[in-house]
RNA sequence: GCGGGUGUAGCUCAGUGGUAGAGCGCGACCUUGCCAAGGUCGAUGUCGUGAGUUCGAAUCUCAUCACCCGCUCCA
């Protein structure tokens, strides 16, 4: 297959997965009945279970099963000063401008100052079709360049507004030409001399006003939706240390939402302006930072394996000097092979002491760690940050789980079986319980008993409609790993040997085994943990 | 942000100016003794939204929203 065919096939696969997610109730578009909200998605009943399972497992592995990591849950609304200290306010909201001709977006502060002659125009006309447009436009011509270039560029610009695209830009009459000498201007694109739009600040963060009667211009009423969860942890670092008798190295973990306004939503839930992060800030001594970063990378790779994202679909990128965030001296990206490309799931970044230092300086509060092991010396710990995208991981799990299998029955008829091969730990529903027939009250009653036995320990789905085969397939489509069928043997119709046993059907192999009801719970609990 | 494409039932789609359709799915009943069985009946649509042209618009025009693809951006 050519690259193009593979990419088309993957695009088809992605469409199918998106449809399947909607059809089964994993993921819906936000505000769909009002036409949808750009890049926002809601988790439906099954998606909510899946996400909960992922977050619970992450929390269990990274917080509850470790005695060196504590959890917290910070507020989403964030104090202005926190973001000043972290550098999110100010430093990163670079003014940008767009080239009026090519639409290229440039950082205003990175434009090389130029000198030369500006050719200004007030509009253009096309006599034959009685078309005209009026707008101010200019082209910068440097000394070595021909003034013809100014007219050519201007015609090209005005031709963008032609309704009849057949008309050649050369046929346009330029209006109101005048010239102006300038030195060191940054209002023109160095690439093509075209006028740029005014420099505009780009809103990297969602901003809101605190207080019902807030004044829009009152800086103290400003609050921001956090652009990353990490800052909540750094800001509360001292409180956690003071109240928990912790010793280096130790971590603080958090799962929560973050918001980034500048994100251009793409690829289903992969890139959204609102997203959930699962991250640990693991504090340590400076000399251990680099080693711990490597150790965390390995731990995280094991985690993905445990939730059903295989190692061979993951790629680790060691981000080179110059491409890392300014605060980091070592960063690994963990990427997954999505149908739409290899894309990042998680970053494991060694953030040094950058963040705590910044908050210490900005808040002027002593947030140092007191090192009792070294005679009460004060120090600012370094930090290693494994930061995973929760929604991205969900999407990876869904893409990985989705499978279509061609099955040939006894009559030689082919059918496609859709299966979500979730790891049983992650599956939204763990087991389906079915009476073989619904019009036999004894079967229904026994099946309800089995349901009751299991329901306090796991998510059980009871279904008595349609033929048994169809019920199995319905569960396959949503990734339920096990099915339990209550039949006449369960009731003792074939003698005591089979009494109180059920058929246990496994999703991936479709194999069926006979199991006593009394063994069902321990068997399933073992599989789903 | 730019360019291209798409939008009709829960899903996949047909319908290109004249009564809103199919397959699958869904519900009820009958039948059914372990892998999408059969029968009968049934429900489901602001044709993405708004405006315009027209005697008449799902269909043509414009705007807008959303999604997909390619660029751009992603501290």
Coordinates of C-alpha atoms (C1' of nucleotides) in Angstrom, one line a residue:
Chain A
X1 CA 0.0 0.0 0.0
X2 CA 1.2 3.5 -0.8
X3 CA 1.5 6.1 1.9
X4 CA -1.5 7.9 0.5
X5 CA -3.6 4.7 0.7
X6 CA -2.6 4.0 4.2
X7 CA -3.4 7.6 5.2
X8 CA -6.8 7.4 3.6
X9 CA -7.5 4.0 5.2
X10 CA -6.5 5.5 8.6
X11 CA -8.8 8.5 8.0
X12 CA -11.6 6.0 7.3
X13 CA -10.8 4.1 10.5
X14 CA -10.8 7.3 12.5
X15 CA -14.3 8.2 11.1
X16 CA -15.5 4.8 12.0
X17 CA -14.2 5.0 15.5
X18 CA -15.8 8.5 16.0
X19 CA -19.2 7.1 14.8
X20 CA -18.8 4.1 17.0
X21 CA -18.1 6.3 20.0
X22 CA -21.3 8.2 19.4
X23 CA -23.4 5.2 18.6
X24 CA -22.5 3.4 21.7
X25 CA -22.5 6.4 24.0
X26 CA -18.8 6.8 24.7
X27 CA -18.4 10.4 23.4
X28 CA -20.8 13.0 22.1
X29 CA -20.2 16.4 20.7
X30 CA -20.8 19.1 23.2
X31 CA -24.1 21.1 22.8
X32 CA -24.8 19.1 19.7
X33 CA -28.5 20.1 19.5
X34 CA -27.3 23.7 19.2
X35 CA -24.9 23.0 16.4
X36 CA -22.0 22.0 18.6
X37 CA -19.3 23.9 20.5
X38 CA -16.0 24.0 18.7
X39 CA -13.6 21.3 20.0
X40 CA -15.7 20.4 23.0
X41 CA -16.8 16.9 23.7
X42 CA -18.9 15.2 26.4
X43 CA -18.4 11.7 27.7
X44 CA -21.6 9.6 27.5
X45 CA -22.5 6.8 29.9
X46 CA -19.8 4.4 28.7
X47 CA -17.2 7.1 28.2
X48 CA -17.7 8.3 31.7
X49 CA -17.2 4.8 33.1
X50 CA -14.1 4.3 31.0
X51 CA -12.6 7.7 32.1
X52 CA -13.4 6.9 35.7
X53 CA -11.6 3.6 35.4
X54 CA -8.6 5.2 33.9
X55 CA -8.4 7.9 36.6
X56 CA -9.0 5.5 39.4
X57 CA -6.3 3.1 38.2
X58 CA -3.8 6.0 37.7
X59 CA -4.6 7.3 41.2
X60 CA -4.3 3.9 42.7
X61 CA -0.9 3.2 41.1
X62 CA 0.5 6.6 41.6
X63 CA -0.9 7.7 44.9
X64 CA -2.5 4.9 47.0
X65 CA 0.0 2.2 46.3
X66 CA 3.0 4.4 47.0
X67 CA 3.9 5.8 50.4
X68 CA 6.0 8.6 48.9
X69 CA 3.3 10.3 46.9
X70 CA 0.3 12.4 48.2
X71 CA -2.7 13.5 46.3
X72 CA -4.3 16.9 46.0
X73 CA -7.1 18.6 44.0
X74 CA -6.5 22.3 43.3
X75 CA -9.0 24.9 42.2
X76 CA -9.4 25.6 38.5
X77 CA -9.9 29.4 38.9
X78 CA -6.4 30.7 39.4
X79 CA -5.0 33.8 41.0
X80 CA -3.4 36.3 38.7
X81 CA -0.1 36.3 40.6
X82 CA 0.3 32.6 40.3
X83 CA 0.4 32.9 36.5
X84 CA 2.6 36.0 36.7
X85 CA 5.1 33.9 38.7
X86 CA 4.8 30.9 36.4
X87 CA 5.3 33.1 33.3
X88 CA 2.0 32.3 31.7
X89 CA 0.9 35.9 32.0
X90 CA 3.0 38.4 30.1
X91 CA 5.9 36.4 28.7
X92 CA 3.9 34.0 26.7
X93 CA 1.1 36.2 25.3
X94 CA 3.2 37.3 22.4
X95 CA 1.6 39.9 20.1
X96 CA 1.0 38.4 16.7
X97 CA 0.2 39.8 13.3
X98 CA -1.0 38.3 10.1
X99 CA 0.3 39.0 6.6
X100 CA -2.6 40.5 4.6
X101 CA -1.4 38.8 1.4
X102 CA -0.3 35.3 2.4
X103 CA -2.1 35.1 5.8
X104 CA 1.1 33.9 7.4
X105 CA 1.1 34.6 11.1
X106 CA 4.2 36.3 12.5
X107 CA 5.3 37.2 16.0
X108 CA 5.4 41.0 16.0
X109 CA 8.5 41.1 18.2
X110 CA 10.5 38.9 15.8
X111 CA 10.0 41.0 12.7
X112 CA 13.2 42.5 11.3
X113 CA 12.9 46.3 11.0
X114 CA 13.1 47.4 7.4
X115 CA 13.5 50.6 5.5
X116 CA 12.4 51.7 2.1
X117 CA 9.4 53.2 0.2
X118 CA 5.8 52.3 1.0
X119 CA 3.4 52.3 -1.9
X120 CA -0.1 53.0 -0.5
X121 CA -3.3 52.2 -2.3
X122 CA -6.9 53.0 -1.5
X123 CA -8.5 50.2 -3.5
X124 CA -8.9 48.7 -7.0
X125 CA -11.4 48.4 -9.8
X126 CA -12.1 46.1 -12.7
X127 CA -13.7 48.1 -15.5
X128 CA -15.1 45.3 -17.6
X129 CA -17.1 43.7 -14.8
X130 CA -17.9 46.9 -13.0
X131 CA -16.3 45.6 -9.9
X132 CA -14.5 47.6 -7.3
X133 CA -13.2 47.4 -3.8
X134 CA -12.1 50.1 -1.3
X135 CA -9.5 49.3 1.3
X136 CA -6.2 50.7 2.5
X137 CA -3.2 48.6 1.5
X138 CA 0.5 49.1 1.3
X139 CA 3.6 47.4 0.0
X140 CA 7.1 48.1 1.2
X141 CA 9.7 48.4 -1.5
X142 CA 13.4 48.3 -0.5
X143 CA 16.0 50.4 -2.4
X144 CA 17.2 47.5 -4.6
X145 CA 13.7 46.6 -5.7
X146 CA 11.6 47.6 -8.6
X147 CA 8.5 49.7 -8.0
X148 CA 6.6 47.3 -10.4
X149 CA 6.8 44.8 -7.6
X150 CA 4.6 47.0 -5.4
X151 CA 1.8 47.2 -8.1
X152 CA 2.1 43.4 -8.7
X153 CA 1.8 42.6 -5.0
X154 CA -1.1 45.1 -4.5
X155 CA -3.1 43.6 -7.5
X156 CA -2.6 40.2 -6.0
X157 CA -3.9 41.5 -2.7
X158 CA -7.0 43.2 -4.1
X159 CA -7.7 40.2 -6.3
X160 CA -8.4 38.1 -3.2
X161 CA -11.7 40.0 -2.9
X162 CA -12.8 39.4 -6.5
X163 CA -16.0 37.4 -6.5
X164 CA -15.2 36.1 -10.1
X165 CA -12.0 34.2 -9.6
X166 CA -11.5 33.9 -13.4
X167 CA -10.5 37.6 -13.6
X168 CA -6.7 37.9 -13.7
X169 CA -5.1 40.2 -11.1
X170 CA -3.2 41.9 -13.9
X171 CA -6.5 43.4 -15.2
X172 CA -7.1 45.3 -12.0
X173 CA -6.8 49.1 -11.9
X174 CA -5.1 50.3 -8.7
X175 CA -6.5 53.4 -7.0
X176 CA -5.0 56.3 -5.2
X177 CA -1.3 55.4 -5.3
X178 CA 1.0 57.5 -3.1
X179 CA 4.4 56.8 -1.6
X180 CA 6.0 57.3 1.8
X181 CA 9.6 56.9 2.8
X182 CA 10.2 55.0 6.1
X183 CA 13.0 53.7 8.2
X184 CA 12.9 50.8 10.6
X185 CA 9.3 49.8 10.2
X186 CA 7.9 46.4 11.4
X187 CA 4.5 46.8 9.8
X188 CA 5.5 44.8 6.6
X189 CA 6.2 41.2 5.9
X190 CA 9.9 40.8 5.2
X191 CA 9.1 37.9 2.9
X192 CA 6.9 39.7 0.4
X193 CA 6.7 43.3 1.5
X194 CA 2.9 43.1 2.2
X195 CA 1.3 45.1 4.9
X196 CA 0.6 43.2 8.1
X197 CA -2.4 43.5 10.4
X198 CA -2.0 45.5 13.6
X199 CA -0.2 43.4 16.3
X200 CA -2.7 41.7 18.5
X201 CA -2.3 39.9 21.8
X202 CA -3.1 36.3 21.6
X203 CA -5.2 35.0 24.5
X204 CA -3.4 31.9 25.6
X205 CA -5.6 31.6 28.7
X206 CA -9.3 31.8 29.5
X207 CA -9.9 34.8 31.6
X208 CA -12.9 35.6 33.7
X209 CA -14.1 38.1 36.3
X210 CA -14.6 37.2 39.9
X211 CA -17.6 38.5 41.8
X212 CA -21.1 39.2 40.5
X213 CA -20.7 42.9 40.3
X214 CA -17.1 42.9 39.1
X215 CA -15.7 45.8 37.2
X216 CA -14.2 44.7 33.9
X217 CA -11.1 46.8 34.4
X218 CA -10.4 45.9 38.0
X219 CA -7.3 43.9 37.9
X220 CA -8.0 42.4 41.3
X221 CA -11.3 40.9 40.0
X222 CA -9.4 39.0 37.2
X223 CA -9.1 35.3 37.4
X224 CA -8.0 32.7 35.0
X225 CA -8.8 29.1 34.2
X226 CA -5.6 27.3 34.9
X227 CA -3.6 26.4 31.8
X228 CA -1.9 23.5 33.5
X229 CA -2.5 21.7 36.7
X230 CA 1.1 21.8 37.8
X231 CA 1.0 25.3 39.3
X232 CA -1.7 24.3 41.8
X233 CA 0.9 21.8 43.2
X234 CA 3.8 24.2 43.3
X235 CA 1.7 26.9 45.0
X236 CA 0.6 24.4 47.7
X237 CA 4.0 22.8 48.0
X238 CA 4.7 24.4 51.4
X239 CA 1.3 23.5 52.9
X240 CA 1.7 19.9 51.9
X241 CA 5.2 19.7 53.3
X242 CA 4.2 21.4 56.6
X243 CA 1.2 19.1 57.2
X244 CA 2.5 15.7 56.1
X245 CA 6.0 15.0 57.5
X246 CA 7.3 14.2 54.1
X247 CA 11.0 13.5 53.2
X248 CA 12.7 14.0 49.9
X249 CA 12.2 12.4 47.4
X250 CA 8.4 12.6 47.5
X251 CA 5.6 13.5 45.1
X252 CA 2.3 15.4 44.9
X253 CA -0.2 14.0 42.4
X254 CA -3.3 15.6 40.9
X255 CA -5.9 14.8 38.3
X256 CA -7.8 17.8 37.0
X257 CA -8.9 20.0 34.1
X258 CA -6.8 22.6 32.4
X259 CA -7.8 25.1 29.7
X260 CA -5.8 26.6 26.8
X261 CA -7.4 29.1 24.5
X262 CA -4.8 29.1 21.8
X263 CA -5.3 25.4 21.0
X264 CA -6.7 24.8 17.5
X265 CA -9.0 21.9 18.1
X266 CA -8.3 18.9 15.9
X267 CA -8.6 15.1 15.7
X268 CA -11.7 14.3 17.7
X269 CA -10.9 14.7 21.5
X270 CA -7.2 14.6 20.9
X271 CA -6.7 18.4 21.0
X272 CA -9.3 20.4 22.9
X273 CA -9.3 23.7 24.7
X274 CA -10.6 22.0 27.8
X275 CA -8.7 18.8 28.8
X276 CA -7.9 16.7 31.8
X277 CA -4.4 16.1 33.0
X278 CA -3.0 13.4 35.4
X279 CA 0.3 14.4 36.8
X280 CA 2.8 13.9 39.5
X281 CA 5.3 16.5 40.6
X282 CA 8.0 14.4 42.1
X283 CA 10.3 16.5 44.3
X284 CA 13.9 15.5 44.8
X285 CA 17.5 16.6 45.4
X286 CA 19.2 18.3 42.4
X287 CA 21.6 15.4 42.0
X288 CA 18.8 12.8 41.6
X289 CA 16.7 14.7 39.0
X290 CA 18.1 13.3 35.8
X291 CA 18.1 9.7 37.1
X292 CA 14.5 10.0 38.4
X293 CA 13.4 11.3 35.1
X294 CA 14.6 8.1 33.4
X295 CA 13.0 6.0 36.1
X296 CA 9.7 7.8 35.7
X297 CA 9.8 7.2 32.0
X298 CA 10.0 3.5 32.6
X299 CA 7.3 3.5 35.2
X300 CA 5.0 5.4 32.8
X301 CA 5.6 3.0 29.9
X302 CA 4.7 0.1 32.2
X303 CA 1.5 1.9 33.1
X304 CA 0.4 2.2 29.5
X305 CA 1.1 -1.5 29.0
X306 CA -1.1 -2.3 32.0
X307 CA -4.1 -0.4 30.6
X308 CA -3.9 -2.1 27.2
X309 CA -1.7 0.3 25.2
X310 CA 1.1 -2.0 24.0
X311 CA 4.8 -0.9 24.1
X312 CA 5.2 -1.4 20.4
X313 CA 2.7 1.3 19.6
X314 CA 4.4 3.8 21.9
X315 CA 7.3 6.0 20.9
X316 CA 9.7 7.7 23.2
X317 CA 11.2 11.0 22.0
X318 CA 14.1 12.5 23.9
X319 CA 13.4 16.2 23.2
X320 CA 16.7 17.8 22.1
X321 CA 18.2 21.0 23.5
X322 CA 16.5 24.1 22.1
X323 CA 13.2 22.4 21.6
X324 CA 12.4 21.8 25.2
X325 CA 10.3 24.2 27.3
X326 CA 12.5 26.9 28.8
X327 CA 12.1 25.4 32.3
X328 CA 13.2 21.9 31.5
X329 CA 16.7 20.4 31.2
X330 CA 15.4 17.0 30.1
X331 CA 12.1 16.0 28.6
X332 CA 10.8 12.7 27.2
X333 CA 7.6 12.7 25.2
X334 CA 5.6 9.4 25.1
X335 CA 3.8 9.2 21.9
X336 CA 1.2 6.8 20.6
X337 CA 0.4 5.7 17.0
X338 CA -3.0 7.2 16.5
X339 CA -4.7 6.5 13.2
X340 CA -4.2 10.3 12.5
X341 CA -0.5 10.1 13.2
X342 CA 2.0 9.6 16.0
X343 CA 1.0 12.0 18.7
X344 CA 2.0 12.8 22.3
X345 CA 0.2 11.2 25.2
X346 CA 2.5 12.3 28.0
X347 CA 5.5 14.4 28.8
X348 CA 8.0 13.4 31.4
X349 CA 9.9 16.6 32.1
X350 CA 12.7 17.4 34.5
X351 CA 11.6 20.9 35.5
X352 CA 14.6 21.6 37.8
X353 CA 13.9 24.1 40.6
X354 CA 12.5 26.6 38.2
X355 CA 8.9 26.6 39.4
X356 CA 9.4 26.6 43.1
X357 CA 12.1 29.3 42.8
X358 CA 9.8 31.5 40.7
X359 CA 7.0 31.2 43.4
X360 CA 9.4 31.9 46.2
X361 CA 10.7 35.1 44.5
X362 CA 7.3 36.2 43.4
X363 CA 5.4 35.6 46.6
X364 CA 8.4 36.5 48.8
X365 CA 7.4 33.7 51.1
X366 CA 9.9 31.2 52.5
X367 CA 8.7 28.0 50.7
X368 CA 12.1 26.2 51.1
X369 CA 12.2 22.6 52.2
X370 CA 14.1 22.1 55.5
X371 CA 16.5 19.2 55.0
X372 CA 16.6 17.5 58.5
X373 CA 18.9 14.9 57.1
X374 CA 21.5 17.5 56.4
X375 CA 21.4 19.5 59.6
X376 CA 18.4 21.6 58.8
X377 CA 19.7 23.1 55.7
X378 CA 17.2 25.0 53.5
X379 CA 16.8 24.0 49.9
X380 CA 14.5 24.4 47.0
X381 CA 13.9 20.9 45.7
X382 CA 14.1 20.0 42.0
X383 CA 11.1 18.3 40.4
X384 CA 10.4 15.6 37.8
X385 CA 7.0 15.8 36.2
X386 CA 5.3 12.9 34.5
X387 CA 2.2 14.7 33.0
X388 CA -0.3 12.6 31.1
X389 CA -3.2 13.7 29.0
X390 CA -6.3 11.9 30.4
X391 CA -8.5 12.4 27.4
X392 CA -5.7 11.5 25.0
X393 CA -5.1 8.3 26.9
X394 CA -8.8 7.5 26.7
X395 CA -8.7 8.1 22.9
X396 CA -5.6 5.9 22.6
X397 CA -7.4 3.2 24.6
X398 CA -10.4 3.4 22.3
X399 CA -8.3 3.4 19.1
X400 CA -6.3 0.5 20.4
X401 CA -9.4 -1.5 21.5
X402 CA -11.4 -1.0 18.3
X403 CA -11.4 -4.1 16.2
X404 CA -13.5 -5.6 13.4
X405 CA -13.4 -9.3 12.9
X406 CA -14.8 -11.3 10.1
X407 CA -16.6 -14.4 11.3
X408 CA -17.8 -17.3 9.1
X409 CA -20.7 -19.3 10.6
X410 CA -21.6 -22.9 9.9
X411 CA -23.5 -22.0 6.8
X412 CA -20.5 -20.3 5.4
X413 CA -22.0 -16.9 5.9
X414 CA -19.6 -14.1 6.7
X415 CA -20.4 -11.4 9.2
X416 CA -18.3 -8.6 10.8
X417 CA -18.0 -8.7 14.5
X418 CA -17.1 -5.3 16.1
X419 CA -15.2 -5.7 19.3
X420 CA -13.7 -3.2 21.7
X421 CA -10.8 -5.2 23.2
X422 CA -10.4 -3.1 26.3
X423 CA -8.3 -4.4 29.1
X424 CA -10.8 -5.8 31.6
X425 CA -9.5 -3.3 34.2
X426 CA -10.6 -0.5 32.0
X427 CA -13.8 -1.9 30.4
X428 CA -16.8 0.3 31.2
X429 CA -18.9 -2.8 31.9
X430 CA -17.2 -5.9 33.4
X431 CA -19.8 -8.6 32.8
X432 CA -23.1 -9.1 31.1
X433 CA -25.7 -11.4 32.8
X434 CA -28.2 -13.1 30.6
X435 CA -31.1 -15.5 31.2
X436 CA -31.0 -17.8 28.2
X437 CA -34.7 -17.2 27.6
X438 CA -36.8 -14.3 29.0
X439 CA -40.1 -16.0 29.0
X440 CA -39.1 -18.6 31.5
X441 CA -39.5 -17.0 35.0
X442 CA -37.1 -19.5 36.7
X443 CA -34.2 -18.4 34.4
X444 CA -35.0 -14.7 34.8
X445 CA -35.2 -15.1 38.6
X446 CA -31.8 -17.0 38.8
X447 CA -30.2 -14.4 36.5
X448 CA -31.3 -11.6 38.7
X449 CA -29.8 -13.4 41.7
X450 CA -26.4 -13.6 39.9
X451 CA -26.7 -9.9 39.0
X452 CA -27.3 -9.1 42.6
X453 CA -24.3 -11.2 43.7
X454 CA -22.0 -9.2 41.4
X455 CA -23.4 -5.7 41.3
X456 CA -21.8 -4.5 44.5
X457 CA -18.3 -5.4 43.2
X458 CA -18.4 -4.3 39.6
X459 CA -20.4 -2.7 36.8
X460 CA -22.9 -5.4 35.7
X461 CA -25.2 -5.2 32.7
X462 CA -28.4 -7.3 32.8
X463 CA -30.0 -8.1 29.4
X464 CA -32.9 -10.4 28.6
X465 CA -34.0 -9.1 25.2
X466 CA -33.3 -10.8 21.8
X467 CA -31.4 -14.0 21.1
X468 CA -28.4 -14.9 23.2
X469 CA -26.0 -14.5 20.4
X470 CA -27.1 -11.0 19.7
X471 CA -26.7 -10.1 23.4
X472 CA -23.2 -11.3 23.3
X473 CA -22.4 -9.2 20.2
X474 CA -23.9 -6.1 21.8
X475 CA -21.5 -6.5 24.7
X476 CA -18.6 -7.1 22.3
X477 CA -19.3 -3.7 20.7
X478 CA -18.9 -1.9 24.0
X479 CA -16.0 -4.0 25.2
X480 CA -17.6 -6.0 28.0
X481 CA -15.0 -8.7 28.7
X482 CA -17.3 -11.4 30.1
X483 CA -20.8 -12.8 29.7
X484 CA -22.6 -15.0 32.0
X485 CA -25.6 -17.1 30.8
X486 CA -28.1 -18.8 33.0
X487 CA -29.7 -21.8 31.4
X488 CA -31.7 -24.9 32.3
X489 CA -28.6 -26.7 33.5
X490 CA -28.1 -23.9 36.0
X491 CA -31.5 -24.8 37.4
X492 CA -30.6 -28.5 37.7
X493 CA -32.5 -29.9 34.7
X494 CA -29.4 -32.0 33.7
X495 CA -28.7 -33.3 37.2
X496 CA -26.9 -32.0 40.3
X497 CA -23.5 -31.9 38.6
X498 CA -24.4 -28.9 36.5
X499 CA -26.8 -27.3 39.0
X500 CA -25.8 -23.8 39.9
X501 CA -23.2 -23.6 37.2
X502 CA -23.3 -21.0 34.4
X503 CA -21.8 -20.5 31.0
X504 CA -19.0 -18.0 31.1
X505 CA -18.3 -16.5 27.8
X506 CA -15.0 -14.6 27.1
X507 CA -15.1 -11.6 24.7
X508 CA -11.9 -11.9 22.7
X509 CA -11.9 -15.7 22.1
X510 CA -15.7 -16.2 22.3
X511 CA -14.9 -19.3 24.2
X512 CA -17.4 -20.7 26.7
X513 CA -16.6 -22.5 29.9
X514 CA -18.9 -23.9 32.6
X515 CA -18.3 -22.3 36.1
X516 CA -20.1 -22.7 39.4
X517 CA -21.8 -19.5 40.5
X518 CA -19.8 -19.6 43.7
X519 CA -16.6 -19.2 41.8
X520 CA -17.8 -16.4 39.6
X521 CA -17.1 -13.4 41.9
X522 CA -13.5 -14.4 42.8
X523 CA -12.7 -15.2 39.2
X524 CA -14.1 -11.9 37.9
X525 CA -12.5 -9.8 40.7
X526 CA -9.1 -11.3 39.8
X527 CA -9.6 -10.4 36.1
X528 CA -10.7 -6.8 36.6
X529 CA -8.1 -5.6 39.1
Chain B
rG1 C1' -5.9 31.8 11.4
rC2 C1' -5.9 30.2 5.8
rG3 C1' -7.5 26.8 1.8
rG4 C1' -10.5 22.5 0.3
rG5 C1' -14.5 19.0 1.5
rU6 C1' -18.9 17.5 4.2
rG7 C1' -23.7 18.2 7.0
rU8 C1' -30.9 14.3 5.5
rA9 C1' -33.7 9.0 11.2
rG10 C1' -29.5 6.6 16.7
rC11 C1' -25.6 4.9 12.6
rU12 C1' -24.3 4.4 7.2
rC13 C1' -26.2 6.8 3.2
rA14 C1' -29.9 7.7 -1.4
rG15 C1' -32.8 11.8 -2.8
rU16 C1' -30.1 17.9 -7.4
rG17 C1' -36.8 22.6 -7.8
rG18 C1' -42.9 19.5 -6.9
rU19 C1' -46.0 14.1 -1.0
rA20 C1' -39.3 12.8 3.5
rG21 C1' -36.7 7.6 1.8
rA22 C1' -33.6 2.7 2.3
rG23 C1' -30.5 -0.6 5.0
rC24 C1' -28.8 -1.4 9.7
rG25 C1' -30.1 -0.3 14.7
rC26 C1' -34.2 0.5 18.4
rG27 C1' -39.2 -0.9 21.1
rA28 C1' -43.5 -4.4 21.9
rC29 C1' -45.5 -9.3 21.1
rC30 C1' -45.0 -14.3 19.2
rU31 C1' -41.3 -17.8 18.2
rU32 C1' -36.4 -19.1 19.9
rG33 C1' -32.3 -24.6 24.4
rC34 C1' -25.6 -20.6 23.5
rC35 C1' -22.8 -16.4 18.9
rA36 C1' -26.0 -10.5 14.8
rA37 C1' -32.2 -16.6 13.4
rG38 C1' -37.6 -15.8 11.8
rG39 C1' -42.6 -13.5 11.9
rU40 C1' -46.1 -9.4 13.1
rC41 C1' -46.6 -4.6 14.6
rG42 C1' -44.4 0.1 16.0
rA43 C1' -41.6 4.7 17.2
rU44 C1' -38.0 8.1 15.5
rG45 C1' -36.6 13.9 11.1
rU46 C1' -36.7 21.9 13.2
rC47 C1' -33.2 17.8 5.8
rG48 C1' -26.9 21.7 10.8
rU49 C1' -28.9 27.1 11.7
rG50 C1' -30.5 31.9 9.7
rA51 C1' -31.8 34.8 5.6
rG52 C1' -32.7 35.3 0.2
rU53 C1' -34.5 33.7 -4.9
rU54 C1' -39.1 31.0 -6.4
rC55 C1' -46.1 29.7 -7.0
rG56 C1' -43.0 26.0 -4.6
rA57 C1' -36.3 24.8 -1.6
rA58 C1' -33.4 19.0 1.5
rU59 C1' -32.2 20.6 -3.7
rC60 C1' -30.3 27.2 -6.1
rU61 C1' -27.8 31.9 -3.6
rC62 C1' -25.6 34.3 0.7
rA63 C1' -24.2 34.2 5.7
rU64 C1' -23.3 31.4 9.9
rC65 C1' -22.2 27.0 13.0
rA66 C1' -19.9 22.2 13.4
rC67 C1' -17.0 18.2 11.7
rC68 C1' -13.1 16.0 8.3
rC69 C1' -8.5 16.8 5.2
rG70 C1' -4.1 19.9 4.1
rC71 C1' -1.2 24.2 5.9
rU72 C1' -0.4 27.4 10.3
rC73 C1' -0.1 27.3 15.6
rC74 C1' 0.6 24.4 20.0
rA75 C1' 4.7 28.4 26.2

